[in-house]
Amino acid sequence: MQYSTEVQNMCPISRGPHHESAPIPVEGRWVQPKDVIAISGVSHGCGTCAPQQGAAKLTLNVKNGIIEEALIETIGCSGMTHSAAMASEIITGKTILEALNTDLVCDAINVAMREIFLQYVYGRTQTAFSLDGLPIGAGLEDLGKGLRSQVGTHYGTREKGPRYMEMAEGYVTKIALDDNDEIIGYRFVNIGKMMESIGKGVPADQAMEQATGQYGRFDEAVRTIDPRHE
């Protein structure tokens, strides 16, 4: 350790009582972390790239500082999907500190990692007060049946109004309008559920019919339109 001449010439003064760092909640326990291995929990982080063309959501399940499970969800950028594929390979098995300093290829995923790291080290994870946290596999449960991300796609213009194209329930095939041409419901296809049925040998038409549902006052519609072509 090197000290400048100015510091060497100073007389020593006692620091008084030694205050420990403030404890943070970690999976139902209060800890005063000094090393990254004291950190556990499940949490989420979101980030965008510099031009903000796309966004990424990162979900990590960390046990004793090690990333045991990672879920990367992306939207708005085709290249980001390939970066997410690479991140899913390289991020698990690392400590959260290693992952913070790993090039996850895409700016948005790197920013998401930075944001989630802050949640972990400040004790703000989803499982901060849940004893022993969540088991490995909790990330898949976030995706629900069909293991597909919840994606919403909506478009509107001043001249022609709104178009609902995809809701949490699925791909919108029809939107229902009342006599004022206002949206009162929609019909959708749950793509994840449909593909699971097809994978089990159900004919495509039948699988689509089984995965079709509707929301709102769809049956009261004066007319319905295809939001992509009408």
XYZ file of C-alpha atoms in Angstrom:
230
model
C 0.000 0.000 0.000
C 1.491 3.319 -1.044
C 0.698 6.553 0.788
C 1.450 10.074 -0.384
C 3.865 12.169 1.631
C 0.976 14.320 2.852
C -0.831 11.326 4.303
C 2.358 9.907 5.835
C 2.937 13.165 7.684
C -0.562 13.179 9.230
C -0.975 12.213 12.857
C -3.326 9.254 13.424
C -6.810 9.857 14.844
C -8.991 7.057 16.186
C -12.039 6.209 14.083
C -14.218 5.432 17.084
C -16.849 2.658 16.949
C -16.829 0.393 13.904
C -20.247 0.387 12.239
C -21.194 -2.685 10.220
C -22.999 -2.335 6.906
C -26.783 -2.260 7.109
C -28.386 -5.720 6.874
C -30.472 -6.565 3.818
C -33.246 -9.154 3.457
C -32.111 -12.273 1.564
C -34.683 -15.037 1.108
C -36.333 -14.480 4.467
C -33.168 -13.783 6.466
C -31.301 -10.615 7.395
C -27.681 -10.710 6.273
C -24.782 -8.270 6.153
C -23.108 -9.365 2.931
C -19.381 -8.941 2.550
C -19.011 -11.409 -0.325
C -21.202 -12.046 -3.344
C -21.887 -15.620 -2.167
C -24.091 -14.175 0.592
C -26.632 -13.089 -2.055
C -29.585 -15.259 -3.086
C -32.998 -14.612 -4.582
C -35.214 -14.389 -7.641
C -35.634 -11.070 -9.371
C -36.211 -9.314 -12.684
C -34.436 -6.554 -14.578
C -35.339 -4.649 -17.738
C -33.087 -2.799 -20.134
C -32.969 -1.115 -23.537
C -30.210 -0.641 -26.071
C -28.746 2.804 -26.831
C -31.130 3.591 -29.733
C -33.959 2.037 -27.651
C -35.100 0.003 -30.630
C -35.607 -3.056 -28.446
C -35.979 -4.081 -24.828
C -34.972 -7.095 -22.739
C -36.312 -8.580 -19.520
C -33.962 -10.739 -17.488
C -35.135 -13.094 -14.722
C -32.498 -14.745 -12.545
C -32.688 -17.342 -9.783
C -29.535 -16.929 -7.681
C -28.440 -19.305 -4.923
C -25.382 -18.446 -2.800
C -24.261 -15.890 -5.324
C -24.388 -18.324 -8.293
C -26.886 -17.890 -11.137
C -28.667 -21.245 -11.280
C -31.477 -20.257 -13.648
C -31.875 -17.505 -16.253
C -34.841 -16.436 -18.361
C -34.204 -13.854 -21.095
C -37.187 -12.304 -22.879
C -36.761 -9.807 -25.734
C -38.921 -7.596 -27.913
C -38.474 -5.202 -30.797
C -35.111 -6.329 -32.218
C -34.309 -9.438 -34.249
C -30.598 -9.398 -33.400
C -31.431 -9.278 -29.710
C -33.018 -12.731 -29.924
C -29.678 -14.193 -31.008
C -27.893 -12.346 -28.214
C -30.410 -13.779 -25.756
C -29.701 -17.271 -27.079
C -26.003 -16.783 -26.360
C -26.707 -15.234 -22.945
C -28.771 -18.261 -21.935
C -25.657 -20.378 -22.481
C -23.036 -18.197 -20.824
C -24.806 -16.583 -17.865
C -25.690 -19.624 -15.739
C -22.991 -20.927 -13.407
C -21.507 -17.452 -12.935
C -21.743 -15.304 -9.836
C -23.863 -12.195 -10.231
C -20.637 -10.160 -10.089
C -19.102 -12.194 -12.916
C -22.292 -11.859 -14.968
C -22.298 -8.096 -14.432
C -18.859 -7.972 -16.024
C -19.596 -10.468 -18.802
C -20.342 -9.208 -22.303
C -23.897 -10.434 -22.812
C -23.572 -9.237 -26.440
C -26.664 -7.013 -26.510
C -26.734 -3.592 -24.814
C -30.300 -4.149 -23.632
C -29.410 -7.438 -21.911
C -26.323 -5.839 -20.347
C -28.471 -3.008 -18.982
C -31.002 -5.523 -17.656
C -28.141 -7.315 -15.861
C -27.001 -4.034 -14.330
C -30.487 -3.221 -13.073
C -31.071 -6.676 -11.610
C -27.652 -6.587 -9.908
C -28.704 -3.451 -8.050
C -31.827 -5.211 -6.795
C -29.771 -8.089 -5.439
C -27.137 -6.051 -3.625
C -29.691 -3.649 -2.122
C -31.992 -6.434 -0.905
C -34.847 -5.621 -3.271
C -35.413 -9.014 -4.885
C -38.815 -10.586 -5.454
C -38.023 -13.200 -2.791
C -36.379 -10.894 -0.243
C -38.868 -11.948 2.444
C -39.618 -15.493 1.215
C -37.845 -18.094 3.337
C -35.400 -20.062 1.156
C -36.726 -18.321 -1.955
C -38.067 -20.197 -4.970
C -36.895 -23.521 -6.455
C -34.945 -23.719 -9.686
C -37.593 -23.744 -12.401
C -39.522 -20.754 -11.096
C -38.612 -18.850 -14.264
C -40.497 -21.319 -16.429
C -43.574 -20.910 -14.251
C -43.596 -17.209 -15.155
C -44.194 -18.218 -18.757
C -47.336 -20.220 -18.017
C -48.908 -22.896 -20.209
C -47.152 -23.276 -23.527
C -43.962 -21.707 -22.147
C -44.425 -18.509 -24.124
C -43.689 -14.939 -23.082
C -46.601 -12.581 -22.544
C -46.421 -10.158 -25.439
C -48.698 -7.268 -26.280
C -48.827 -5.623 -29.695
C -51.093 -2.656 -30.323
C -51.135 -0.079 -33.089
C -53.094 3.092 -33.700
C -53.322 6.126 -35.961
C -55.232 9.359 -35.560
C -57.006 8.755 -38.846
C -58.004 5.106 -38.431
C -57.913 4.504 -34.673
C -56.551 1.548 -32.671
C -55.776 -2.032 -33.633
C -55.282 -4.784 -31.028
C -52.955 -7.388 -32.545
C -51.745 -9.444 -29.612
C -52.865 -9.527 -25.988
C -51.679 -11.512 -22.972
C -54.207 -14.213 -23.888
C -52.806 -14.636 -27.394
C -52.810 -13.628 -31.055
C -55.854 -11.474 -31.850
C -57.772 -12.670 -34.908
C -60.859 -10.438 -34.641
C -61.773 -7.272 -32.777
C -65.425 -6.616 -31.938
C -67.002 -3.230 -32.608
C -70.258 -1.721 -31.350
C -72.572 0.629 -33.258
C -70.186 3.522 -32.495
C -67.296 1.564 -34.017
C -65.674 1.334 -30.582
C -63.813 -1.828 -29.530
C -65.803 -3.916 -27.039
C -63.901 -7.212 -27.188
C -61.691 -9.492 -29.223
C -61.168 -13.087 -30.281
C -57.749 -14.639 -29.844
C -55.705 -17.792 -30.382
C -53.374 -18.965 -27.633
C -50.375 -19.867 -29.804
C -48.526 -21.777 -27.085
C -51.543 -23.944 -26.316
C -52.206 -24.529 -30.017
C -48.628 -25.616 -30.747
C -48.623 -27.980 -27.770
C -51.754 -29.666 -29.144
C -50.272 -29.942 -32.632
C -47.137 -31.462 -31.112
C -49.349 -34.121 -29.525
C -50.845 -35.045 -32.905
C -54.026 -32.963 -32.890
C -54.877 -31.728 -36.420
C -53.986 -28.056 -36.896
C -57.558 -26.861 -37.523
C -58.835 -28.664 -34.433
C -55.903 -27.446 -32.328
C -56.580 -23.864 -33.386
C -60.258 -24.175 -32.533
C -59.439 -25.592 -29.086
C -56.991 -22.758 -28.418
C -59.430 -20.027 -29.485
C -61.159 -17.840 -26.931
C -62.736 -14.420 -26.647
C -62.742 -11.501 -24.244
C -65.151 -8.702 -23.422
C -68.569 -8.301 -25.051
C -67.524 -10.068 -28.215
C -70.937 -11.708 -28.717
C -72.623 -8.291 -28.689
C -70.559 -6.970 -31.596
C -72.342 -5.148 -34.408
C -69.460 -6.219 -36.616
C -65.997 -7.756 -36.283
C -62.871 -6.963 -38.257
C -59.427 -8.464 -38.793
C -57.080 -5.947 -37.100
C -54.295 -6.653 -39.587
C -56.180 -6.456 -42.857
C -59.237 -4.275 -42.336
